[in-house]
Each structure stands twice: as C-alpha cells, then as structure tokens.
PDB file of C-alpha atoms in Angstrom:
ATOM      1  CA  MET A   1     162.468 138.120  95.757  1.00  0.00           C
ATOM      2  CA  LYS A   2     161.723 137.616  92.057  1.00  0.00           C
ATOM      3  CA  SER A   3     163.321 134.174  92.195  1.00  0.00           C
ATOM      4  CA  LYS A   4     161.063 133.164  95.090  1.00  0.00           C
ATOM      5  CA  ALA A   5     157.947 134.439  93.277  1.00  0.00           C
ATOM      6  CA  LEU A   6     159.023 132.578  90.129  1.00  0.00           C
ATOM      7  CA  LYS A   7     159.461 129.352  92.099  1.00  0.00           C
ATOM      8  CA  ILE A   8     156.003 129.745  93.656  1.00  0.00           C
ATOM      9  CA  ARG A   9     154.468 130.410  90.218  1.00  0.00           C
ATOM     10  CA  THR A  10     156.262 127.427  88.680  1.00  0.00           C
ATOM     11  CA  ARG A  11     155.099 125.160  91.477  1.00  0.00           C
ATOM     12  CA  GLY A  12     151.549 126.443  91.013  1.00  0.00           C
ATOM     13  CA  TRP A  13     151.631 125.640  87.293  1.00  0.00           C
ATOM     14  CA  ARG A  14     153.044 122.187  88.027  1.00  0.00           C
ATOM     15  CA  GLU A  15     150.289 121.455  90.537  1.00  0.00           C
ATOM     16  CA  ALA A  16     147.659 122.749  88.100  1.00  0.00           C
ATOM     17  CA  LYS A  17     148.968 120.423  85.361  1.00  0.00           C
ATOM     18  CA  ILE A  18     148.812 117.451  87.738  1.00  0.00           C
ATOM     19  CA  ALA A  19     145.249 118.389  88.691  1.00  0.00           C
ATOM     20  CA  TYR A  20     144.202 118.611  85.033  1.00  0.00           C
ATOM     21  CA  LEU A  21     145.821 115.247  84.304  1.00  0.00           C
ATOM     22  CA  ILE A  22     143.835 113.717  87.158  1.00  0.00           C
ATOM     23  CA  LEU A  23     140.593 115.304  85.891  1.00  0.00           C
ATOM     24  CA  ILE A  24     141.042 114.343  82.222  1.00  0.00           C
ATOM     25  CA  PRO A  25     139.562 110.801  82.658  1.00  0.00           C
ATOM     26  CA  PHE A  26     136.543 112.319  84.401  1.00  0.00           C
ATOM     27  CA  PHE A  27     136.027 114.841  81.578  1.00  0.00           C
ATOM     28  CA  VAL A  28     136.349 112.074  78.983  1.00  0.00           C
ATOM     29  CA  TYR A  29     133.788 109.982  80.859  1.00  0.00           C
ATOM     30  CA  ILE A  30     131.345 112.903  81.044  1.00  0.00           C
ATOM     31  CA  ALA A  31     131.842 113.742  77.363  1.00  0.00           C
ATOM     32  CA  PHE A  32     131.322 110.142  76.242  1.00  0.00           C
ATOM     33  CA  TRP A  33     128.254 109.333  78.346  1.00  0.00           C
ATOM     34  CA  ASN A  34     126.580 112.762  78.525  1.00  0.00           C
ATOM     35  CA  LEU A  35     127.810 115.214  75.908  1.00  0.00           C
ATOM     36  CA  LEU A  36     128.049 112.812  72.953  1.00  0.00           C
ATOM     37  CA  PRO A  37     124.510 111.369  73.422  1.00  0.00           C
ATOM     38  CA  LEU A  38     123.193 114.922  73.791  1.00  0.00           C
ATOM     39  CA  ILE A  39     124.718 115.983  70.472  1.00  0.00           C
ATOM     40  CA  LEU A  40     123.524 112.814  68.734  1.00  0.00           C
ATOM     41  CA  GLY A  41     120.011 113.313  70.126  1.00  0.00           C
ATOM     42  CA  VAL A  42     119.852 116.875  68.793  1.00  0.00           C
ATOM     43  CA  LEU A  43     121.087 115.754  65.357  1.00  0.00           C
ATOM     44  CA  LEU A  44     118.597 112.866  65.242  1.00  0.00           C
ATOM     45  CA  GLY A  45     115.800 115.394  65.678  1.00  0.00           C
ATOM     46  CA  PHE A  46     116.465 116.570  62.124  1.00  0.00           C
ATOM     47  CA  ALA A  47     116.363 113.077  60.603  1.00  0.00           C
ATOM     48  CA  GLU A  48     114.185 110.035  60.077  1.00  0.00           C
ATOM     49  CA  TYR A  49     115.993 107.025  61.515  1.00  0.00           C
ATOM     50  CA  ASN A  50     114.792 103.603  62.615  1.00  0.00           C
ATOM     51  CA  ALA A  51     118.211 102.017  63.399  1.00  0.00           C
ATOM     52  CA  LEU A  52     117.802  99.639  60.416  1.00  0.00           C
ATOM     53  CA  SER A  53     118.458 101.940  57.480  1.00  0.00           C
ATOM     54  CA  PRO A  54     120.705 105.004  57.164  1.00  0.00           C
ATOM     55  CA  PRO A  55     119.232 108.222  58.609  1.00  0.00           C
ATOM     56  CA  THR A  56     117.433 110.544  56.201  1.00  0.00           C
ATOM     57  CA  TRP A  57     117.654 114.312  56.670  1.00  0.00           C
ATOM     58  CA  VAL A  58     114.163 115.816  57.025  1.00  0.00           C
ATOM     59  CA  GLY A  59     114.949 119.229  58.453  1.00  0.00           C
ATOM     60  CA  LEU A  60     112.286 120.600  60.820  1.00  0.00           C
ATOM     61  CA  ARG A  61     109.609 118.018  59.959  1.00  0.00           C
ATOM     62  CA  ASN A  62     109.824 116.283  63.341  1.00  0.00           C
ATOM     63  CA  TYR A  63     109.568 119.586  65.186  1.00  0.00           C
ATOM     64  CA  HIS A  64     106.609 120.648  63.042  1.00  0.00           C
ATOM     65  CA  ARG A  65     104.916 117.347  63.862  1.00  0.00           C
ATOM     66  CA  PHE A  66     105.594 117.910  67.561  1.00  0.00           C
ATOM     67  CA  PHE A  67     103.856 121.286  67.682  1.00  0.00           C
ATOM     68  CA  TYR A  68     101.052 120.763  65.183  1.00  0.00           C
ATOM     69  CA  SER A  69     100.026 117.097  65.397  1.00  0.00           C
ATOM     70  CA  GLY A  70      98.058 117.614  68.620  1.00  0.00           C
ATOM     71  CA  VAL A  71      99.741 114.587  70.228  1.00  0.00           C
ATOM     72  CA  TYR A  72     102.921 115.819  71.879  1.00  0.00           C
ATOM     73  CA  LEU A  73     101.961 119.143  73.458  1.00  0.00           C
ATOM     74  CA  PRO A  74      99.417 117.445  75.798  1.00  0.00           C
ATOM     75  CA  LEU A  75     102.162 114.994  76.788  1.00  0.00           C
ATOM     76  CA  LEU A  76     104.518 117.887  77.531  1.00  0.00           C
ATOM     77  CA  TRP A  77     101.849 119.718  79.520  1.00  0.00           C
ATOM     78  CA  ARG A  78     101.130 116.530  81.517  1.00  0.00           C
ATOM     79  CA  GLN A  79     104.853 116.120  82.210  1.00  0.00           C
ATOM     80  CA  VAL A  80     104.948 119.700  83.529  1.00  0.00           C
ATOM     81  CA  TRP A  81     101.924 119.633  85.827  1.00  0.00           C
ATOM     82  CA  ILE A  82     102.480 116.133  87.213  1.00  0.00           C
ATOM     83  CA  GLY A  83     106.146 116.982  87.767  1.00  0.00           C
ATOM     84  CA  ALA A  84     105.242 120.291  89.432  1.00  0.00           C
ATOM     85  CA  LEU A  85     102.765 118.510  91.692  1.00  0.00           C
ATOM     86  CA  CYS A  86     105.362 115.920  92.721  1.00  0.00           C
ATOM     87  CA  LEU A  87     108.025 118.580  93.276  1.00  0.00           C
ATOM     88  CA  GLY A  88     105.755 120.863  95.303  1.00  0.00           C
ATOM     89  CA  VAL A  89     104.505 118.136  97.632  1.00  0.00           C
ATOM     90  CA  ASN A  90     107.985 116.686  98.097  1.00  0.00           C
ATOM     91  CA  THR A  91     109.546 120.095  98.831  1.00  0.00           C
ATOM     92  CA  VAL A  92     107.006 120.947 101.533  1.00  0.00           C
ATOM     93  CA  LEU A  93     106.916 117.506 103.182  1.00  0.00           C
ATOM     94  CA  SER A  94     110.702 117.049 103.105  1.00  0.00           C
ATOM     95  CA  PHE A  95     111.105 120.425 104.823  1.00  0.00           C
ATOM     96  CA  ALA A  96     108.614 119.381 107.503  1.00  0.00           C
ATOM     97  CA  VAL A  97     110.466 116.077 107.981  1.00  0.00           C
ATOM     98  CA  ALA A  98     113.782 117.931 108.281  1.00  0.00           C
ATOM     99  CA  LEU A  99     112.318 120.179 110.976  1.00  0.00           C
ATOM    100  CA  ALA A 100     111.127 117.098 112.852  1.00  0.00           C
ATOM    101  CA  LEU A 101     114.519 115.379 112.515  1.00  0.00           C
ATOM    102  CA  ASN A 102     116.474 118.446 113.612  1.00  0.00           C
ATOM    103  CA  THR A 103     116.422 117.424 117.263  1.00  0.00           C
ATOM    104  CA  ASN A 104     118.772 115.882 119.775  1.00  0.00           C
ATOM    105  CA  ALA A 105     116.339 113.109 120.683  1.00  0.00           C
ATOM    106  CA  ARG A 106     117.591 109.568 121.099  1.00  0.00           C
ATOM    107  CA  GLY A 107     117.298 107.387 118.022  1.00  0.00           C
ATOM    108  CA  ARG A 108     117.442 110.330 115.619  1.00  0.00           C
ATOM    109  CA  GLY A 109     120.068 108.534 113.504  1.00  0.00           C
ATOM    110  CA  PHE A 110     117.719 105.596 112.939  1.00  0.00           C
ATOM    111  CA  PHE A 111     114.872 107.824 111.773  1.00  0.00           C
ATOM    112  CA  ARG A 112     117.156 109.822 109.481  1.00  0.00           C
ATOM    113  CA  ALA A 113     118.434 106.632 107.858  1.00  0.00           C
ATOM    114  CA  SER A 114     114.944 105.138 107.563  1.00  0.00           C
ATOM    115  CA  PHE A 115     113.743 108.119 105.520  1.00  0.00           C
ATOM    116  CA  TYR A 116     116.691 107.674 103.144  1.00  0.00           C
ATOM    117  CA  VAL A 117     116.273 103.922 102.562  1.00  0.00           C
ATOM    118  CA  PRO A 118     113.556 104.218  99.830  1.00  0.00           C
ATOM    119  CA  ALA A 119     115.921 106.324  97.701  1.00  0.00           C
ATOM    120  CA  VAL A 120     118.373 103.433  97.311  1.00  0.00           C
ATOM    121  CA  ALA A 121     115.758 100.718  96.744  1.00  0.00           C
ATOM    122  CA  ALA A 122     115.298  99.472  93.177  1.00  0.00           C
ATOM    123  CA  VAL A 123     112.449 101.204  91.351  1.00  0.00           C
ATOM    124  CA  SER A 124     111.394  97.986  89.587  1.00  0.00           C
ATOM    125  CA  VAL A 125     111.020  96.159  92.905  1.00  0.00           C
ATOM    126  CA  THR A 126     109.266  98.892  94.883  1.00  0.00           C
ATOM    127  CA  THR A 127     106.849  99.716  92.062  1.00  0.00           C
ATOM    128  CA  ALA A 128     105.987  96.013  91.836  1.00  0.00           C
ATOM    129  CA  VAL A 129     104.967  96.183  95.499  1.00  0.00           C
ATOM    130  CA  PHE A 130     102.831  99.256  94.792  1.00  0.00           C
ATOM    131  CA  VAL A 131     101.191  97.572  91.799  1.00  0.00           C
ATOM    132  CA  SER A 132     100.307  94.540  93.912  1.00  0.00           C
ATOM    133  CA  LEU A 133      98.806  96.818  96.570  1.00  0.00           C
ATOM    134  CA  LEU A 134      96.731  98.549  93.872  1.00  0.00           C
ATOM    135  CA  ALA A 135      95.330  95.310  92.441  1.00  0.00           C
ATOM    136  CA  PRO A 136      91.540  95.640  92.066  1.00  0.00           C
ATOM    137  CA  PHE A 137      90.872  92.216  93.631  1.00  0.00           C
ATOM    138  CA  GLY A 138      92.955  91.125  96.587  1.00  0.00           C
ATOM    139  CA  GLY A 139      95.148  94.235  96.623  1.00  0.00           C
ATOM    140  CA  GLY A 140      96.216  95.559  99.986  1.00  0.00           C
ATOM    141  CA  PHE A 141      94.508  98.938  99.663  1.00  0.00           C
ATOM    142  CA  ASN A 142      91.172  97.500  98.540  1.00  0.00           C
ATOM    143  CA  ARG A 143      91.285  94.871 101.283  1.00  0.00           C
ATOM    144  CA  PHE A 144      91.705  97.706 103.767  1.00  0.00           C
ATOM    145  CA  LEU A 145      88.738  99.584 102.260  1.00  0.00           C
ATOM    146  CA  THR A 146      86.495  96.521 102.476  1.00  0.00           C
ATOM    147  CA  SER A 147      87.617  95.934 106.068  1.00  0.00           C
ATOM    148  CA  VAL A 148      86.208  99.354 107.008  1.00  0.00           C
ATOM    149  CA  ASP A 149      82.957  98.769 105.043  1.00  0.00           C
ATOM    150  CA  MET A 150      83.915 100.869 102.028  1.00  0.00           C
ATOM    151  CA  ASP A 151      83.579  99.941  98.383  1.00  0.00           C
ATOM    152  CA  PRO A 152      86.783  98.846  96.605  1.00  0.00           C
ATOM    153  CA  ILE A 153      88.210 101.209  93.990  1.00  0.00           C
ATOM    154  CA  ILE A 154      89.445 100.242  90.529  1.00  0.00           C
ATOM    155  CA  TRP A 155      92.496 102.475  90.811  1.00  0.00           C
ATOM    156  CA  HIS A 156      93.817 101.941  87.271  1.00  0.00           C
ATOM    157  CA  HIS A 157      90.576 103.248  85.707  1.00  0.00           C
ATOM    158  CA  SER A 158      90.853 106.691  87.292  1.00  0.00           C
ATOM    159  CA  GLN A 159      93.308 109.406  86.232  1.00  0.00           C
ATOM    160  CA  PHE A 160      92.875 111.149  89.585  1.00  0.00           C
ATOM    161  CA  TRP A 161      93.853 108.105  91.610  1.00  0.00           C
ATOM    162  CA  MET A 162      96.756 107.090  89.376  1.00  0.00           C
ATOM    163  CA  VAL A 163      98.202 110.613  89.513  1.00  0.00           C
ATOM    164  CA  PHE A 164      97.680 110.494  93.278  1.00  0.00           C
ATOM    165  CA  TRP A 165      99.698 107.275  93.543  1.00  0.00           C
ATOM    166  CA  ILE A 166     102.386 108.641  91.225  1.00  0.00           C
ATOM    167  CA  VAL A 167     102.814 111.579  93.609  1.00  0.00           C
ATOM    168  CA  VAL A 168     102.781 109.259  96.635  1.00  0.00           C
ATOM    169  CA  TYR A 169     105.452 107.013  95.162  1.00  0.00           C
ATOM    170  CA  PHE A 170     107.587 109.953  93.958  1.00  0.00           C
ATOM    171  CA  VAL A 171     107.500 111.584  97.393  1.00  0.00           C
ATOM    172  CA  TRP A 172     108.137 108.261  99.153  1.00  0.00           C
ATOM    173  CA  ARG A 173     111.365 107.867  97.178  1.00  0.00           C
ATOM    174  CA  ALA A 174     112.512 111.501  97.041  1.00  0.00           C
ATOM    175  CA  ILE A 175     111.641 112.734 100.514  1.00  0.00           C
ATOM    176  CA  GLY A 176     114.733 111.150 102.104  1.00  0.00           C
ATOM    177  CA  PRO A 177     117.474 112.871 100.063  1.00  0.00           C
ATOM    178  CA  ALA A 178     115.626 116.205 100.125  1.00  0.00           C
ATOM    179  CA  SER A 179     115.060 116.087 103.888  1.00  0.00           C
ATOM    180  CA  ILE A 180     118.751 115.270 104.480  1.00  0.00           C
ATOM    181  CA  ILE A 181     119.742 118.326 102.436  1.00  0.00           C
ATOM    182  CA  TRP A 182     117.239 120.477 104.342  1.00  0.00           C
ATOM    183  CA  LEU A 183     118.623 119.060 107.586  1.00  0.00           C
ATOM    184  CA  GLY A 184     122.177 120.004 106.635  1.00  0.00           C
ATOM    185  CA  GLY A 185     121.011 123.545 105.982  1.00  0.00           C
ATOM    186  CA  LEU A 186     119.124 123.692 109.284  1.00  0.00           C
ATOM    187  CA  GLN A 187     122.205 122.634 111.217  1.00  0.00           C
ATOM    188  CA  GLY A 188     124.196 125.386 109.508  1.00  0.00           C
ATOM    189  CA  ILE A 189     122.023 128.152 110.994  1.00  0.00           C
ATOM    190  CA  ASP A 190     123.506 129.863 114.048  1.00  0.00           C
ATOM    191  CA  PRO A 191     121.586 128.592 117.150  1.00  0.00           C
ATOM    192  CA  SER A 192     122.082 131.956 118.842  1.00  0.00           C
ATOM    193  CA  LEU A 193     119.576 133.454 116.396  1.00  0.00           C
ATOM    194  CA  TYR A 194     116.862 131.139 117.709  1.00  0.00           C
ATOM    195  CA  GLU A 195     117.826 131.862 121.313  1.00  0.00           C
ATOM    196  CA  ALA A 196     117.599 135.608 120.706  1.00  0.00           C
ATOM    197  CA  ALA A 197     114.222 135.177 118.996  1.00  0.00           C
ATOM    198  CA  LYS A 198     112.900 133.173 121.955  1.00  0.00           C
ATOM    199  CA  VAL A 199     114.028 135.898 124.328  1.00  0.00           C
ATOM    200  CA  ASP A 200     112.115 138.417 122.191  1.00  0.00           C
ATOM    201  CA  GLY A 201     108.991 136.275 122.472  1.00  0.00           C
ATOM    202  CA  ALA A 202     108.887 134.811 118.938  1.00  0.00           C
ATOM    203  CA  ASN A 203     106.866 131.613 118.627  1.00  0.00           C
ATOM    204  CA  PHE A 204     107.792 128.571 116.530  1.00  0.00           C
ATOM    205  CA  ARG A 205     106.038 129.790 113.372  1.00  0.00           C
ATOM    206  CA  GLN A 206     107.693 133.195 113.586  1.00  0.00           C
ATOM    207  CA  ARG A 207     111.120 131.639 114.099  1.00  0.00           C
ATOM    208  CA  VAL A 208     110.623 129.449 111.008  1.00  0.00           C
ATOM    209  CA  ARG A 209     109.389 132.377 108.918  1.00  0.00           C
ATOM    210  CA  TYR A 210     111.978 134.986 109.868  1.00  0.00           C
ATOM    211  CA  ILE A 211     115.062 132.864 110.673  1.00  0.00           C
ATOM    212  CA  THR A 212     114.811 129.382 109.178  1.00  0.00           C
ATOM    213  CA  LEU A 213     113.412 130.143 105.732  1.00  0.00           C
ATOM    214  CA  PRO A 214     115.762 133.090 104.971  1.00  0.00           C
ATOM    215  CA  GLY A 215     118.695 131.007 106.200  1.00  0.00           C
ATOM    216  CA  LEU A 216     117.765 128.151 103.870  1.00  0.00           C
ATOM    217  CA  ARG A 217     117.326 130.269 100.747  1.00  0.00           C
ATOM    218  CA  PHE A 218     120.244 128.712  98.859  1.00  0.00           C
ATOM    219  CA  VAL A 219     119.415 125.217 100.083  1.00  0.00           C
ATOM    220  CA  ALA A 220     115.870 125.675  98.796  1.00  0.00           C
ATOM    221  CA  ALA A 221     117.220 126.879  95.447  1.00  0.00           C
ATOM    222  CA  PHE A 222     119.359 123.741  95.117  1.00  0.00           C
ATOM    223  CA  ILE A 223     116.504 121.404  96.062  1.00  0.00           C
ATOM    224  CA  ILE A 224     114.029 123.043  93.696  1.00  0.00           C
ATOM    225  CA  LEU A 225     116.455 123.316  90.766  1.00  0.00           C
ATOM    226  CA  THR A 226     117.491 119.670  91.016  1.00  0.00           C
ATOM    227  CA  GLY A 227     113.859 118.763  91.636  1.00  0.00           C
ATOM    228  CA  ILE A 228     112.799 120.491  88.406  1.00  0.00           C
ATOM    229  CA  ILE A 229     115.334 118.462  86.451  1.00  0.00           C
ATOM    230  CA  GLY A 230     114.299 115.218  88.158  1.00  0.00           C
ATOM    231  CA  ALA A 231     110.573 115.840  87.681  1.00  0.00           C
ATOM    232  CA  MET A 232     110.985 116.687  83.994  1.00  0.00           C
ATOM    233  CA  GLN A 233     112.959 113.460  83.502  1.00  0.00           C
ATOM    234  CA  MET A 234     110.408 111.296  85.321  1.00  0.00           C
ATOM    235  CA  PHE A 235     109.467 108.220  83.337  1.00  0.00           C
ATOM    236  CA  ASP A 236     110.463 105.137  85.332  1.00  0.00           C
ATOM    237  CA  ILE A 237     107.550 105.656  87.740  1.00  0.00           C
ATOM    238  CA  ILE A 238     105.185 105.920  84.774  1.00  0.00           C
ATOM    239  CA  LEU A 239     106.764 102.880  83.122  1.00  0.00           C
ATOM    240  CA  PHE A 240     106.440 100.537  86.079  1.00  0.00           C
ATOM    241  CA  LEU A 241     103.464 101.978  87.951  1.00  0.00           C
ATOM    242  CA  THR A 242     100.910 103.090  85.367  1.00  0.00           C
ATOM    243  CA  ALA A 243     102.341 102.417  81.868  1.00  0.00           C
ATOM    244  CA  GLY A 244     100.471 105.572  80.827  1.00  0.00           C
ATOM    245  CA  ASN A 245      97.074 104.240  81.924  1.00  0.00           C
ATOM    246  CA  PRO A 246      94.213 104.825  82.285  1.00  0.00           C
ATOM    247  CA  PHE A 247      93.780 105.221  78.530  1.00  0.00           C
ATOM    248  CA  GLY A 248      96.970 107.284  78.168  1.00  0.00           C
ATOM    249  CA  ARG A 249      95.911 109.876  80.744  1.00  0.00           C
ATOM    250  CA  THR A 250      99.129 109.484  82.744  1.00  0.00           C
ATOM    251  CA  ASP A 251     101.325 109.228  79.661  1.00  0.00           C
ATOM    252  CA  VAL A 252     104.020 111.913  79.768  1.00  0.00           C
ATOM    253  CA  LEU A 253     106.498 113.117  77.177  1.00  0.00           C
ATOM    254  CA  MET A 254     109.507 111.400  78.730  1.00  0.00           C
ATOM    255  CA  PHE A 255     107.704 108.051  78.659  1.00  0.00           C
ATOM    256  CA  ARG A 256     106.814 108.603  74.987  1.00  0.00           C
ATOM    257  CA  ILE A 257     110.464 109.436  74.214  1.00  0.00           C
ATOM    258  CA  TYR A 258     111.510 106.189  75.885  1.00  0.00           C
ATOM    259  CA  ARG A 259     109.026 104.196  73.810  1.00  0.00           C
ATOM    260  CA  TYR A 260     110.102 105.867  70.584  1.00  0.00           C
ATOM    261  CA  GLY A 261     113.778 105.329  71.348  1.00  0.00           C
ATOM    262  CA  ALA A 262     113.740 101.818  72.824  1.00  0.00           C
ATOM    263  CA  VAL A 263     110.533 100.144  71.587  1.00  0.00           C
ATOM    264  CA  THR A 264     109.385 101.452  68.196  1.00  0.00           C
ATOM    265  CA  PHE A 265     112.802 102.863  67.137  1.00  0.00           C
ATOM    266  CA  ASN A 266     111.350 106.141  65.885  1.00  0.00           C
ATOM    267  CA  LEU A 267     114.648 107.748  66.802  1.00  0.00           C
ATOM    268  CA  GLY A 268     114.133 110.932  64.819  1.00  0.00           C
ATOM    269  CA  MET A 269     110.962 111.871  66.683  1.00  0.00           C
ATOM    270  CA  ALA A 270     112.553 110.766  69.968  1.00  0.00           C
ATOM    271  CA  GLY A 271     115.476 113.104  69.322  1.00  0.00           C
ATOM    272  CA  ALA A 272     113.221 116.056  68.507  1.00  0.00           C
ATOM    273  CA  ALA A 273     110.974 115.478  71.530  1.00  0.00           C
ATOM    274  CA  GLY A 274     113.995 115.017  73.786  1.00  0.00           C
ATOM    275  CA  THR A 275     115.546 118.261  72.559  1.00  0.00           C
ATOM    276  CA  ILE A 276     112.337 120.188  73.204  1.00  0.00           C
ATOM    277  CA  LEU A 277     111.953 118.643  76.660  1.00  0.00           C
ATOM    278  CA  GLY A 278     115.540 119.617  77.478  1.00  0.00           C
ATOM    279  CA  ILE A 279     114.911 123.202  76.365  1.00  0.00           C
ATOM    280  CA  VAL A 280     111.730 123.409  78.457  1.00  0.00           C
ATOM    281  CA  THR A 281     113.583 122.024  81.498  1.00  0.00           C
ATOM    282  CA  MET A 282     116.363 124.588  81.060  1.00  0.00           C
ATOM    283  CA  PHE A 283     113.755 127.328  80.675  1.00  0.00           C
ATOM    284  CA  PHE A 284     112.096 126.509  83.999  1.00  0.00           C
ATOM    285  CA  ALA A 285     115.468 126.127  85.742  1.00  0.00           C
ATOM    286  CA  VAL A 286     116.777 129.461  84.401  1.00  0.00           C
ATOM    287  CA  LEU A 287     113.464 131.173  85.197  1.00  0.00           C
ATOM    288  CA  TYR A 288     113.627 130.014  88.818  1.00  0.00           C
ATOM    289  CA  PHE A 289     117.317 130.967  89.076  1.00  0.00           C
ATOM    290  CA  TYR A 290     116.503 134.425  87.674  1.00  0.00           C
ATOM    291  CA  HIS A 291     113.666 134.803  90.178  1.00  0.00           C
ATOM    292  CA  MET A 292     115.950 133.893  93.073  1.00  0.00           C
ATOM    293  CA  ARG A 293     118.614 136.310  91.873  1.00  0.00           C
ATOM    294  CA  ARG A 294     116.146 139.194  91.553  1.00  0.00           C
ATOM    295  CA  ARG A 295     114.781 138.443  94.996  1.00  0.00           C
ATOM    296  CA  GLU A 296     118.278 138.440  96.499  1.00  0.00           C
ATOM    297  CA  GLU A 297     119.101 141.753  94.808  1.00  0.00           C
ATOM    298  CA  LYS A 298     115.941 143.326  96.246  1.00  0.00           C
ATOM    299  CA  GLU A 299     116.782 142.102  99.733  1.00  0.00           C
ATOM    300  CA  ASN A 300     120.344 143.442  99.508  1.00  0.00           C
ATOM    301  CA  ALA A 301     119.233 146.796  98.062  1.00  0.00           C
TER     302      ALA A 301
END
C-alpha cells in the first residue's frame, strides 16, 4: 500500500516538474516584457534621465513636482473621469447588446461576429476614419448636419464634443468583447429559473433584476475590473483622435506619460507619473474588489 502511494506521489512530482519546465519560458517572457519594465519605471521615478546622459538620482523631486506643480493632478483627474465615463457607458450598452444577442434567432452568429469586428481593427486606421468624419469642412458628420438644415459644428474646438467622440469610439471598439463575455455568462444561467419566474408571473424587467443580474455577479466583476485597467491605460484614442485638443482639455495623464517617454525623453518624470497612475489603478481595482467581497458576504450571511 505504501509502495503504491509512493509511486503515485513520485509520478505527481514528475508531472509537476514537467509542467514547470513547460511554463518557465512563459514566466521568462512575462518577467522580461512586464516585470522588468515595471521595475525600471519605478526606479526612473527617482532620477533625472533623458536617455543621452547617465541618470542622476533626485530622490522624491519628481513626485513632489507631480503633486505640487498644478499640472499633473488635473491630468490624472481627467484620466479618471473620462475613463469612468467610457467604462460606465460600455458596461451598460454591452450588457444590453448581450441580452439582445442571447436569442435563438437565425443569423445570430453574424450579429455576434459583427459586434466583435471593431475590436480587432487597427486603432490608427479606424481613428483616421473618425477624424475624417469630424473634419469641420467636408466631414461626414457636418455634411449630415447641413443636409438637415443644421449649422455645422467645429468639433475640435469643444471639450464636450471631443469627450463625446472619445466615449463613442471607446464604446464602438470595446462593446464587442464585453458583450461576448456577458453573453457567455447569460448562457451559463439555468433556463429553468426563467421558466419558473414566468410561471410565477414575473415580467422581463423582474427576471433581469432578480435572476440575470445576480447570476452575472462574477462576470460583471471581471468586466469592470478589466475595464478599470483598460480605461486608466487609455492613450491611443487620445493620441490619434484628439491629440489632447481642444487646448489640452482632453489631455490625460497616460498621454502625457507617452509624450515624456517617447517624445521629449523626460524619462524620470514619466517614470514617476507612471508609478502614480499604476497605484491609482490598483487602488480603484482593489476598492471595487473589496466592495464586491463585502456585498457577497452580506448576501451569504
């Protein structure tokens, strides 16, 4: 009996070693492309470095400049509220799309794929189309307005309209993956629950409130947590669509970090700002996770 248990344990260790050997290249890849840049970025936050001369240790000077210069906190706040707006609209609309796609109608595969297509399209190409549509003279949107006897709008001179189009573009790209995840969660709910609710006289809104939403609690947590990270890293939309205009009113912290790191080579300030943005992102993610955990504990109490 002991010999058989020893053989099973030995085989388990052998299989575990093989698994670790298979995973080692993946861990090395993650460490090289993710962990190493993260450590270097944190260290650069304590230095002045322009990629031409050796870095100079300056301690907390970059962080002091971040909080007291009056330049970076508005950028961080703009990153937060624009990101929250994009995330909120995308979460609600993607859930509505998933409800609409959760049918057995003919052609449902085509519609599900069509919602996902924007997610795989190149950002540089699709934003170029949006920019051409937003052109003040001859742009598609202004031509439509003039066709219905309305005055054309100079979109790039209005913070409201540029934020509006940022949200539109963000949702257009992100609604597909989010709706597919919602759809997977919807199809995992036991259909007998809906049948029992119908027998009891529950209408569509009541079924969504008392069956669908509680059943998608963990799916919602995944979508919102990943959405927080994506929204706080948003800069490519700003880069190609608005470039921070009008007059810097759509400039966000991530876009400023990109410019410091890749354009002006102020790598020390880029490292400090990136570290702070990462901490803020983790704070919001942990806060939401804590909220979900407390809510689950109250429901199970």
